[in-house]
């Protein structure tokens, strides 16, 4: 029998069923870091309908498209200001041979996608299609290259093909229709090399990494940022070994963390009890401790703070929606996922001195997606709205916040804060505060306190739904869509905003 959710020391103060929070925004703090746009990064894999149908329909499709990329999805990406996109995997990357995806489409080999449902991969979306997409949208590409089943030569030549201004790889590229090299900054040297990317130990992989990284050269003025494969969740020994053996050869080290409690029983994306709701939230905020601990290890080996930490896969992972291929990882996305996204992004801002990128898994039709498609239809998910609302933090200067929220405990025994906030100042001087109220049954009133600022205006946008398991479905009016936050009041010179239960908001303060 399920234990009831235990709420301990629920809130700093509670008045007639409403939580009261005092949020101090320290706008006069100096020396604060910039919040990298890349913590709003995305991930795309040849998995299910992420690439095919989700992004790429081909120029002959009846689905409206621009040179093969579906128009509705392109527009959604543009509005999201996607800063960086990781591709082609995931596990797929370690069985991907890039030469299969160049040249005339009719000559490209058809392969079985062994990792993801045995789907036949026709390689019609390859290097040109990916890099042209990034270039068209101003997205920084993040290539995840094959270490598990690929050779050093194959990786070295891929880098040369993409970025060299001349030589035989550049000539081949030109023959395939692209004369100028692309700009490629991020190069992931293997993915999950402790698992689907080669099943290696950290000690062994640290040597392998150095060999592959060495021959991935900089061509012309292209400067690679080389990322070594990092730990799964709280595997701190992996980080220690990598930092000890290979820190000099890497620019970044990754980590992956999915909000899953029991892998064999992940639960439904849309049908869940209040206890299951809090279980996922309490699991997802574990990322706070995981980032802190990895960073402490990196600080010890790299006190100069040269090597970045990249959380290049994260998000919720539920049971596949009924009727879908179990290997395609298609799941719906509810208000619960919106809160998960908000809690994570707010946490990321705490660690941006070292955490320089995060890539939610995945951008379309897979796991905690931004958009979902069904043939010609497309919906924006609740997670999409959070990414769009919170994008005000991209490249803004962090502003420290403090608040007096209490904690709550999930039935799985995890303790989490009952409120979440982060803040930044943009280039024009506006302060933004992003907020989440995870409580299912209580609104929260937030009293804003500043060092010395006396705001003239406070405006906001809120994301909420009639039910926490509401989602945006095909052919129906959106059940979860942002709206103006109306409950903003000023009295006696003090601004107060009220967030409904289970909601996410962004404030603009001028
Ligand atoms: O995102 C789905 C899979 O999760 C990725 O392919 C892999 O890297 C991770 O295990």
CSV table of C-alpha atoms in Angstrom, one decimal, residues 14-489:
chain,number,residue,atom,x,y,z
A,14,UNK,CA,1.2,29.3,6.2
A,15,UNK,CA,-1.8,31.6,6.3
A,16,UNK,CA,-5.3,30.1,5.7
A,17,UNK,CA,-4.1,27.5,3.3
A,18,UNK,CA,-1.8,29.9,1.5
A,19,UNK,CA,2.0,29.7,1.7
A,20,UNK,CA,3.9,32.9,2.3
A,21,UNK,CA,7.5,33.3,1.0
A,22,UNK,CA,9.8,36.2,1.4
A,23,UNK,CA,12.1,36.3,-1.6
A,24,UNK,CA,15.2,38.5,-1.4
A,25,UNK,CA,16.6,39.5,-4.7
A,26,UNK,CA,20.2,40.8,-4.2
A,27,UNK,CA,20.4,43.0,-7.2
A,28,UNK,CA,23.4,44.9,-5.9
A,29,UNK,CA,25.6,41.8,-5.7
A,30,UNK,CA,28.8,42.2,-7.8
A,31,UNK,CA,31.1,39.7,-9.5
A,32,UNK,CA,28.2,37.3,-10.4
A,33,UNK,CA,28.7,35.1,-13.4
A,34,UNK,CA,26.9,35.1,-16.7
A,35,UNK,CA,24.3,32.4,-17.2
A,36,UNK,CA,25.4,30.6,-20.3
A,37,UNK,CA,22.6,30.3,-22.9
A,38,UNK,CA,23.8,26.7,-23.4
A,39,UNK,CA,22.1,25.6,-20.1
A,40,UNK,CA,19.0,25.8,-22.3
A,41,UNK,CA,20.6,23.3,-24.7
A,42,UNK,CA,18.7,20.6,-26.5
A,43,UNK,CA,19.5,17.0,-27.7
A,44,UNK,CA,18.4,15.2,-30.8
A,45,UNK,CA,18.9,11.6,-31.6
A,46,UNK,CA,18.1,9.2,-34.4
A,47,UNK,CA,15.5,7.6,-32.1
A,48,UNK,CA,11.8,7.1,-32.7
A,49,UNK,CA,10.4,10.1,-34.5
A,50,UNK,CA,12.8,12.7,-33.2
A,51,UNK,CA,14.7,13.2,-36.5
A,52,UNK,CA,12.4,11.6,-39.0
A,53,UNK,CA,9.0,13.2,-38.9
A,54,UNK,CA,9.9,15.3,-35.9
A,55,UNK,CA,12.5,17.5,-37.7
A,56,UNK,CA,13.0,16.1,-41.1
A,57,UNK,CA,10.2,15.1,-43.5
A,58,UNK,CA,12.2,15.6,-46.7
A,59,UNK,CA,11.5,18.1,-49.4
A,60,UNK,CA,8.9,16.0,-51.2
A,61,UNK,CA,6.7,15.7,-48.1
A,62,UNK,CA,3.1,16.9,-48.0
A,63,UNK,CA,3.9,18.3,-44.6
A,64,UNK,CA,4.9,22.0,-45.1
A,65,UNK,CA,8.7,22.2,-45.0
A,66,UNK,CA,11.7,24.3,-45.8
A,67,UNK,CA,14.2,22.2,-47.8
A,68,UNK,CA,12.9,19.1,-46.0
A,69,UNK,CA,12.7,20.6,-42.4
A,70,UNK,CA,9.2,20.8,-41.2
A,71,UNK,CA,8.1,24.4,-41.1
A,72,UNK,CA,6.0,24.3,-37.8
A,73,UNK,CA,8.9,22.7,-35.9
A,74,UNK,CA,11.4,25.2,-37.3
A,75,UNK,CA,9.2,28.1,-36.2
A,76,UNK,CA,8.9,26.5,-32.7
A,77,UNK,CA,12.7,26.2,-32.4
A,78,UNK,CA,13.2,29.8,-33.5
A,79,UNK,CA,10.9,31.1,-30.8
A,80,UNK,CA,12.7,28.9,-28.2
A,81,UNK,CA,16.1,30.5,-29.0
A,82,UNK,CA,17.7,27.0,-29.0
A,83,UNK,CA,21.4,27.8,-28.2
A,84,UNK,CA,23.0,24.4,-28.9
A,85,UNK,CA,21.8,21.1,-30.3
A,86,UNK,CA,23.5,17.7,-29.6
A,87,UNK,CA,23.4,15.1,-32.4
A,88,UNK,CA,23.2,12.2,-33.5
A,89,UNK,CA,22.9,10.5,-30.2
A,90,UNK,CA,22.9,9.1,-27.4
A,91,UNK,CA,23.5,5.5,-27.8
A,92,UNK,CA,22.9,5.8,-31.6
A,93,UNK,CA,26.0,7.9,-31.9
A,94,UNK,CA,28.3,5.0,-31.0
A,95,UNK,CA,26.9,2.9,-33.9
A,96,UNK,CA,26.8,5.9,-36.3
A,97,UNK,CA,29.2,6.0,-39.2
A,98,UNK,CA,29.1,9.4,-40.6
A,99,UNK,CA,30.1,8.5,-44.2
A,100,UNK,CA,26.8,6.6,-44.4
A,101,UNK,CA,25.0,9.9,-44.2
A,102,UNK,CA,26.7,11.9,-47.0
A,103,UNK,CA,26.4,12.0,-50.7
A,104,UNK,CA,23.4,11.2,-53.0
A,105,UNK,CA,20.5,9.9,-50.8
A,106,UNK,CA,19.9,6.9,-53.1
A,107,UNK,CA,23.4,5.6,-52.4
A,108,UNK,CA,23.2,5.9,-48.6
A,109,UNK,CA,23.0,2.6,-46.8
A,110,UNK,CA,20.0,1.5,-44.9
A,111,UNK,CA,20.8,0.2,-41.4
A,112,UNK,CA,18.9,-1.3,-38.5
A,113,UNK,CA,18.8,1.1,-35.5
A,114,UNK,CA,19.9,-1.5,-33.0
A,115,UNK,CA,19.5,0.7,-29.9
A,116,UNK,CA,16.0,2.0,-30.7
A,117,UNK,CA,13.3,-0.4,-31.7
A,118,UNK,CA,15.0,-2.0,-34.7
A,119,UNK,CA,13.8,0.8,-37.0
A,120,UNK,CA,15.4,1.0,-40.4
A,121,UNK,CA,17.6,4.1,-40.7
A,122,UNK,CA,17.9,5.3,-44.3
A,123,UNK,CA,20.6,7.9,-43.4
A,124,UNK,CA,18.7,10.6,-45.4
A,125,UNK,CA,19.4,13.0,-42.5
A,126,UNK,CA,23.2,13.2,-42.1
A,127,UNK,CA,26.0,15.7,-41.5
A,128,UNK,CA,24.8,18.2,-44.2
A,129,UNK,CA,21.2,18.1,-43.1
A,130,UNK,CA,22.2,18.6,-39.4
A,131,UNK,CA,24.8,21.3,-39.8
A,132,UNK,CA,22.6,23.2,-42.3
A,133,UNK,CA,19.8,23.2,-39.8
A,134,UNK,CA,22.0,24.6,-37.1
A,135,UNK,CA,23.4,27.2,-39.4
A,136,UNK,CA,19.9,28.3,-40.6
A,137,UNK,CA,18.7,28.8,-37.0
A,138,UNK,CA,21.9,30.1,-35.5
A,139,UNK,CA,22.2,27.1,-33.3
A,140,UNK,CA,25.7,25.9,-32.1
A,141,UNK,CA,26.1,22.3,-33.2
A,142,UNK,CA,27.3,19.7,-30.7
A,143,UNK,CA,28.5,16.6,-32.5
A,144,UNK,CA,28.6,13.4,-30.5
A,145,UNK,CA,31.1,11.2,-32.2
A,146,UNK,CA,31.5,7.5,-32.3
A,147,UNK,CA,34.1,5.9,-29.9
A,148,UNK,CA,32.2,2.7,-29.1
A,149,UNK,CA,32.3,1.2,-32.6
A,150,UNK,CA,34.2,3.8,-34.6
A,151,UNK,CA,37.9,4.3,-35.3
A,152,UNK,CA,40.1,7.2,-34.4
A,153,UNK,CA,40.6,7.7,-38.2
A,154,UNK,CA,36.8,7.9,-38.7
A,155,UNK,CA,36.4,10.6,-36.0
A,156,UNK,CA,39.4,12.5,-37.2
A,157,UNK,CA,38.1,12.5,-40.8
A,158,UNK,CA,34.6,13.6,-39.7
A,159,UNK,CA,36.1,16.6,-38.0
A,160,UNK,CA,38.2,17.4,-41.1
A,161,UNK,CA,35.1,16.9,-43.4
A,162,UNK,CA,33.1,19.4,-41.4
A,163,UNK,CA,35.6,22.0,-40.6
A,164,UNK,CA,38.7,21.9,-42.9
A,165,UNK,CA,38.9,24.7,-45.6
A,166,UNK,CA,41.0,22.5,-47.9
A,167,UNK,CA,42.4,19.0,-48.4
A,168,UNK,CA,40.7,15.9,-49.6
A,169,UNK,CA,37.9,15.9,-47.0
A,170,UNK,CA,37.0,19.5,-47.9
A,171,UNK,CA,37.0,18.4,-51.6
A,172,UNK,CA,34.6,15.6,-50.8
A,173,UNK,CA,32.4,18.0,-48.9
A,174,UNK,CA,32.4,20.4,-51.8
A,175,UNK,CA,31.5,17.5,-54.2
A,176,UNK,CA,28.5,16.9,-51.9
A,177,UNK,CA,27.3,20.5,-52.3
A,178,UNK,CA,29.0,22.4,-49.5
A,179,UNK,CA,32.2,24.4,-50.3
A,180,UNK,CA,32.7,26.4,-47.2
A,181,UNK,CA,33.5,24.6,-43.9
A,182,UNK,CA,30.9,24.7,-41.2
A,183,UNK,CA,31.7,26.1,-37.7
A,184,UNK,CA,31.6,23.2,-35.2
A,185,UNK,CA,32.5,24.0,-31.7
A,186,UNK,CA,31.4,21.2,-29.5
A,187,UNK,CA,32.8,17.7,-30.1
A,188,UNK,CA,31.6,14.9,-27.7
A,189,UNK,CA,34.2,12.1,-27.7
A,190,UNK,CA,31.9,9.2,-27.1
A,191,UNK,CA,28.6,8.9,-25.3
A,192,UNK,CA,27.9,6.8,-22.1
A,193,UNK,CA,31.2,5.0,-22.6
A,194,UNK,CA,30.4,3.2,-19.3
A,195,UNK,CA,27.4,1.6,-21.1
A,196,UNK,CA,26.0,1.7,-24.6
A,197,UNK,CA,29.1,3.6,-25.8
A,198,UNK,CA,31.6,0.8,-25.3
A,199,UNK,CA,31.1,-0.7,-21.7
A,200,UNK,CA,34.4,0.6,-20.5
A,201,UNK,CA,35.9,1.4,-17.2
A,202,UNK,CA,36.8,5.0,-16.5
A,203,UNK,CA,40.5,4.1,-16.3
A,204,UNK,CA,40.4,2.5,-19.8
A,205,UNK,CA,38.2,5.2,-21.3
A,206,UNK,CA,40.4,8.0,-20.0
A,207,UNK,CA,43.3,6.6,-22.2
A,208,UNK,CA,41.0,6.0,-25.2
A,209,UNK,CA,39.6,9.5,-24.8
A,210,UNK,CA,43.1,11.0,-25.1
A,211,UNK,CA,43.8,9.1,-28.2
A,212,UNK,CA,40.6,10.1,-30.0
A,213,UNK,CA,40.8,13.6,-28.8
A,214,UNK,CA,44.4,14.0,-30.0
A,215,UNK,CA,43.6,13.4,-33.6
A,216,UNK,CA,40.5,15.5,-33.7
A,217,UNK,CA,42.2,18.6,-35.0
A,218,UNK,CA,41.5,22.3,-35.3
A,219,UNK,CA,41.3,23.4,-38.9
A,220,UNK,CA,41.5,27.0,-40.2
A,221,UNK,CA,39.9,29.1,-37.5
A,222,UNK,CA,37.6,26.4,-36.2
A,223,UNK,CA,38.4,25.7,-32.5
A,224,UNK,CA,37.0,22.5,-31.1
A,225,UNK,CA,35.7,22.3,-27.5
A,226,UNK,CA,36.3,18.7,-26.7
A,227,UNK,CA,34.0,17.0,-24.3
A,228,UNK,CA,34.9,13.7,-22.5
A,229,UNK,CA,32.1,11.4,-21.6
A,230,UNK,CA,31.3,11.7,-18.0
A,231,UNK,CA,29.4,9.9,-15.2
A,232,UNK,CA,26.0,8.4,-14.9
A,233,UNK,CA,24.3,10.4,-12.1
A,234,UNK,CA,26.3,10.1,-8.9
A,235,UNK,CA,29.2,8.0,-10.1
A,236,UNK,CA,31.8,10.3,-8.6
A,237,UNK,CA,34.7,7.8,-9.1
A,238,UNK,CA,34.2,8.3,-12.9
A,239,UNK,CA,34.7,12.0,-12.6
A,240,UNK,CA,37.7,11.6,-10.3
A,241,UNK,CA,39.4,9.2,-12.7
A,242,UNK,CA,38.7,11.3,-15.7
A,243,UNK,CA,39.9,14.5,-14.0
A,244,UNK,CA,43.0,12.7,-12.7
A,245,UNK,CA,44.0,11.1,-16.1
A,246,UNK,CA,42.7,13.4,-18.8
A,247,UNK,CA,41.9,16.9,-17.6
A,248,UNK,CA,44.6,18.4,-19.6
A,249,UNK,CA,43.2,17.0,-22.9
A,250,UNK,CA,39.6,18.0,-22.3
A,251,UNK,CA,37.6,21.2,-22.4
A,252,UNK,CA,34.6,19.7,-20.8
A,253,UNK,CA,33.4,16.6,-19.0
A,254,UNK,CA,29.8,15.5,-19.2
A,255,UNK,CA,27.3,13.9,-16.8
A,256,UNK,CA,23.9,12.4,-17.4
A,257,UNK,CA,20.9,12.3,-15.1
A,258,UNK,CA,17.3,11.2,-15.7
A,259,UNK,CA,14.5,11.7,-13.2
A,260,UNK,CA,13.6,8.0,-12.9
A,261,UNK,CA,13.1,6.3,-9.5
A,262,UNK,CA,12.8,2.6,-10.7
A,263,UNK,CA,13.9,1.8,-14.2
A,264,UNK,CA,11.7,-1.3,-14.5
A,265,UNK,CA,8.6,0.6,-13.4
A,266,UNK,CA,9.0,4.2,-14.5
A,267,UNK,CA,5.3,5.0,-14.4
A,268,UNK,CA,2.9,6.8,-16.8
A,269,UNK,CA,3.6,10.3,-18.1
A,270,UNK,CA,-0.1,11.3,-17.7
A,271,UNK,CA,-1.7,9.0,-15.1
A,272,UNK,CA,-0.1,9.5,-11.6
A,273,UNK,CA,-1.1,10.0,-8.0
A,274,UNK,CA,-0.1,13.0,-5.9
A,275,UNK,CA,2.5,10.8,-4.2
A,276,UNK,CA,3.9,9.8,-7.6
A,277,UNK,CA,4.0,13.5,-8.6
A,278,UNK,CA,6.1,14.4,-5.6
A,279,UNK,CA,8.3,11.4,-6.1
A,280,UNK,CA,9.4,12.6,-9.6
A,281,UNK,CA,9.9,16.1,-8.3
A,282,UNK,CA,11.9,15.0,-5.3
A,283,UNK,CA,14.0,12.7,-7.6
A,284,UNK,CA,14.7,15.5,-10.2
A,285,UNK,CA,16.0,17.9,-7.6
A,286,UNK,CA,18.6,15.3,-6.7
A,287,UNK,CA,20.5,17.0,-9.6
A,288,UNK,CA,21.4,19.8,-7.1
A,289,UNK,CA,23.5,17.5,-5.0
A,290,UNK,CA,24.9,15.6,-8.0
A,291,UNK,CA,26.1,18.8,-9.6
A,292,UNK,CA,27.5,20.1,-6.4
A,293,UNK,CA,29.5,16.8,-5.7
A,294,UNK,CA,30.9,16.5,-9.3
A,295,UNK,CA,31.9,20.2,-9.2
A,296,UNK,CA,33.6,19.7,-5.8
A,297,UNK,CA,35.8,17.0,-7.4
A,298,UNK,CA,36.5,19.1,-10.5
A,299,UNK,CA,37.4,22.0,-8.2
A,300,UNK,CA,40.0,19.8,-6.5
A,301,UNK,CA,41.6,18.7,-9.7
A,302,UNK,CA,41.1,22.0,-11.6
A,303,UNK,CA,41.1,24.9,-9.2
A,304,UNK,CA,41.6,27.3,-12.2
A,305,UNK,CA,38.0,26.3,-13.3
A,306,UNK,CA,39.2,25.6,-16.9
A,307,UNK,CA,37.3,22.3,-17.5
A,308,UNK,CA,33.5,22.8,-17.9
A,309,UNK,CA,30.9,20.4,-16.6
A,310,UNK,CA,28.1,19.7,-19.2
A,311,UNK,CA,24.9,17.9,-18.2
A,312,UNK,CA,24.4,16.8,-21.7
A,313,UNK,CA,21.4,14.5,-21.0
A,314,UNK,CA,18.7,15.1,-18.5
A,315,UNK,CA,14.9,15.0,-18.1
A,316,UNK,CA,12.0,12.8,-17.2
A,317,UNK,CA,11.7,9.3,-18.6
A,318,UNK,CA,8.3,7.5,-18.2
A,319,UNK,CA,6.8,4.4,-19.7
A,320,UNK,CA,6.2,4.7,-23.5
A,321,UNK,CA,2.7,5.8,-24.4
A,322,UNK,CA,0.4,2.9,-25.1
A,323,UNK,CA,0.4,1.9,-28.7
A,324,UNK,CA,3.9,3.2,-29.5
A,325,UNK,CA,7.0,1.2,-30.2
A,326,UNK,CA,8.6,0.6,-26.8
A,327,UNK,CA,12.0,1.5,-28.3
A,328,UNK,CA,10.8,4.9,-29.5
A,329,UNK,CA,10.6,6.5,-26.0
A,330,UNK,CA,7.6,8.6,-27.0
A,331,UNK,CA,5.9,10.1,-23.9
A,332,UNK,CA,3.4,12.9,-23.3
A,333,UNK,CA,4.3,15.9,-21.3
A,334,UNK,CA,2.2,17.4,-18.5
A,335,UNK,CA,2.2,20.3,-16.1
A,336,UNK,CA,4.4,18.0,-13.9
A,337,UNK,CA,7.1,18.1,-16.6
A,338,UNK,CA,6.8,21.9,-16.7
A,339,UNK,CA,7.6,22.0,-13.0
A,340,UNK,CA,10.4,19.5,-13.4
A,341,UNK,CA,11.9,21.8,-16.1
A,342,UNK,CA,11.5,24.9,-13.9
A,343,UNK,CA,13.1,23.3,-10.9
A,344,UNK,CA,16.1,22.1,-12.9
A,345,UNK,CA,16.7,25.3,-14.7
A,346,UNK,CA,16.6,27.3,-11.4
A,347,UNK,CA,19.1,24.8,-9.9
A,348,UNK,CA,21.4,25.0,-12.9
A,349,UNK,CA,21.8,28.8,-12.4
A,350,UNK,CA,23.4,28.0,-9.0
A,351,UNK,CA,26.3,26.2,-10.7
A,352,UNK,CA,27.1,28.2,-13.8
A,353,UNK,CA,30.6,29.0,-12.7
A,354,UNK,CA,31.4,25.4,-13.7
A,355,UNK,CA,28.2,24.1,-15.4
A,356,UNK,CA,28.4,25.5,-18.9
A,357,UNK,CA,25.8,23.5,-20.8
A,358,UNK,CA,22.7,21.3,-20.2
A,359,UNK,CA,20.8,19.4,-22.9
A,360,UNK,CA,17.4,18.2,-22.1
A,361,UNK,CA,16.4,14.8,-23.7
A,362,UNK,CA,15.1,15.3,-26.3
A,363,UNK,CA,13.9,18.1,-28.5
A,364,UNK,CA,11.1,16.4,-30.5
A,365,UNK,CA,8.9,13.3,-29.8
A,366,UNK,CA,11.3,11.6,-27.4
A,367,UNK,CA,11.3,11.7,-23.6
A,368,UNK,CA,10.8,15.2,-22.1
A,369,UNK,CA,10.3,16.9,-25.5
A,370,UNK,CA,9.7,20.5,-26.5
A,371,UNK,CA,7.3,19.6,-29.3
A,372,UNK,CA,5.3,16.6,-30.2
A,373,UNK,CA,4.2,15.7,-33.7
A,374,UNK,CA,1.5,13.4,-35.1
A,375,UNK,CA,1.8,13.4,-38.9
A,376,UNK,CA,1.1,17.0,-40.0
A,377,UNK,CA,0.0,18.1,-36.5
A,378,UNK,CA,2.3,19.6,-33.8
A,379,UNK,CA,1.8,20.6,-30.2
A,380,UNK,CA,4.0,22.7,-27.9
A,381,UNK,CA,4.5,20.9,-24.6
A,382,UNK,CA,4.4,22.5,-21.2
A,383,UNK,CA,8.1,22.0,-21.0
A,384,UNK,CA,8.5,24.1,-24.2
A,385,UNK,CA,6.7,26.9,-22.5
A,386,UNK,CA,9.0,26.8,-19.5
A,387,UNK,CA,12.1,26.9,-21.8
A,388,UNK,CA,10.6,29.8,-23.7
A,389,UNK,CA,9.6,31.7,-20.5
A,390,UNK,CA,12.9,31.1,-18.7
A,391,UNK,CA,15.0,31.9,-21.8
A,392,UNK,CA,15.3,35.5,-20.3
A,393,UNK,CA,18.2,34.1,-18.3
A,394,UNK,CA,20.2,33.3,-21.5
A,395,UNK,CA,23.5,35.3,-21.3
A,396,UNK,CA,22.1,37.4,-18.5
A,397,UNK,CA,24.1,38.1,-15.3
A,398,UNK,CA,23.0,36.0,-12.4
A,399,UNK,CA,21.4,37.8,-9.4
A,400,UNK,CA,21.6,35.9,-6.1
A,401,UNK,CA,18.3,35.1,-4.4
A,402,UNK,CA,17.4,33.9,-0.9
A,403,UNK,CA,14.1,32.7,0.4
A,404,UNK,CA,12.6,31.1,3.5
A,405,UNK,CA,10.7,28.1,2.0
A,406,UNK,CA,10.3,25.0,4.0
A,407,UNK,CA,10.8,21.4,2.8
A,408,UNK,CA,8.7,18.5,2.0
A,409,UNK,CA,9.4,14.8,1.8
A,410,UNK,CA,8.3,12.3,-0.8
A,411,UNK,CA,7.1,8.8,0.0
A,412,UNK,CA,10.5,7.7,-1.4
A,413,UNK,CA,12.1,9.5,1.5
A,414,UNK,CA,13.6,12.4,-0.4
A,415,UNK,CA,13.5,15.9,1.0
A,416,UNK,CA,13.0,18.8,-1.3
A,417,UNK,CA,12.4,22.6,-1.0
A,418,UNK,CA,8.7,23.5,-1.4
A,419,UNK,CA,9.5,26.5,-3.6
A,420,UNK,CA,12.1,27.4,-6.3
A,421,UNK,CA,13.5,30.7,-7.6
A,422,UNK,CA,16.3,32.1,-9.6
A,423,UNK,CA,17.1,35.6,-11.0
A,424,UNK,CA,19.2,37.4,-13.5
A,425,UNK,CA,19.8,40.9,-15.0
A,426,UNK,CA,19.7,41.2,-18.8
A,427,UNK,CA,21.8,43.5,-20.9
A,428,UNK,CA,19.1,46.2,-20.8
A,429,UNK,CA,19.1,46.2,-17.0
A,430,UNK,CA,15.8,44.4,-16.5
A,431,UNK,CA,15.7,41.9,-13.7
A,432,UNK,CA,13.9,38.6,-14.3
A,433,UNK,CA,12.9,36.1,-11.6
A,434,UNK,CA,11.8,32.6,-12.5
A,435,UNK,CA,9.6,30.8,-10.0
A,436,UNK,CA,8.0,27.5,-9.4
A,437,UNK,CA,5.4,26.5,-6.8
A,438,UNK,CA,5.4,22.7,-6.7
A,439,UNK,CA,2.7,22.4,-4.1
A,440,UNK,CA,-0.4,20.7,-5.5
A,441,UNK,CA,-2.9,22.2,-2.9
A,442,UNK,CA,-1.6,25.6,-2.0
A,443,UNK,CA,-1.1,28.9,-3.8
A,444,UNK,CA,2.1,30.7,-2.7
A,445,UNK,CA,2.3,34.4,-2.1
A,446,UNK,CA,5.8,35.8,-2.7
A,447,UNK,CA,6.9,39.0,-1.1
A,448,UNK,CA,9.7,40.6,-3.1
A,449,UNK,CA,12.5,42.2,-1.2
A,450,UNK,CA,15.5,44.1,-2.8
A,451,UNK,CA,18.8,45.5,-1.6
A,452,UNK,CA,17.9,49.0,-2.6
A,453,UNK,CA,15.9,48.8,-5.8
A,454,UNK,CA,12.4,50.3,-5.8
A,455,UNK,CA,10.8,48.8,-8.9
A,456,UNK,CA,8.5,50.9,-10.9
A,457,UNK,CA,6.9,47.9,-12.6
A,458,UNK,CA,6.6,44.2,-11.9
A,459,UNK,CA,5.0,42.2,-14.7
A,460,UNK,CA,4.7,38.4,-15.2
A,461,UNK,CA,3.7,35.4,-17.1
A,462,UNK,CA,2.4,32.2,-15.5
A,463,UNK,CA,2.0,28.6,-16.7
A,464,UNK,CA,-0.7,26.6,-14.9
A,465,UNK,CA,-3.3,24.1,-15.7
A,466,UNK,CA,-6.7,22.9,-14.4
A,467,UNK,CA,-5.1,19.6,-13.4
A,468,UNK,CA,-1.4,18.8,-12.9
A,469,UNK,CA,-1.6,15.9,-15.4
A,470,UNK,CA,-3.0,18.2,-18.1
A,471,UNK,CA,-1.2,18.1,-21.4
A,472,UNK,CA,-1.5,19.5,-24.9
A,473,UNK,CA,-3.1,17.0,-27.2
A,474,UNK,CA,-3.4,16.9,-31.0
A,475,UNK,CA,-6.5,18.4,-32.4
A,476,UNK,CA,-7.6,20.0,-29.1
A,477,UNK,CA,-7.3,23.5,-27.7
A,478,UNK,CA,-4.1,23.7,-25.5
A,479,UNK,CA,-4.7,22.6,-22.0
A,480,UNK,CA,-1.5,24.2,-20.8
A,481,UNK,CA,-0.5,27.6,-22.1
A,482,UNK,CA,1.1,30.6,-20.6
A,483,UNK,CA,-1.0,33.6,-19.5
A,484,UNK,CA,-0.4,37.0,-18.0
A,485,UNK,CA,0.2,36.7,-14.3
A,486,UNK,CA,-2.5,39.0,-12.9
A,487,UNK,CA,-2.0,38.5,-9.2
A,488,UNK,CA,0.7,41.1,-8.7
A,489,UNK,CA,0.1,43.8,-6.1
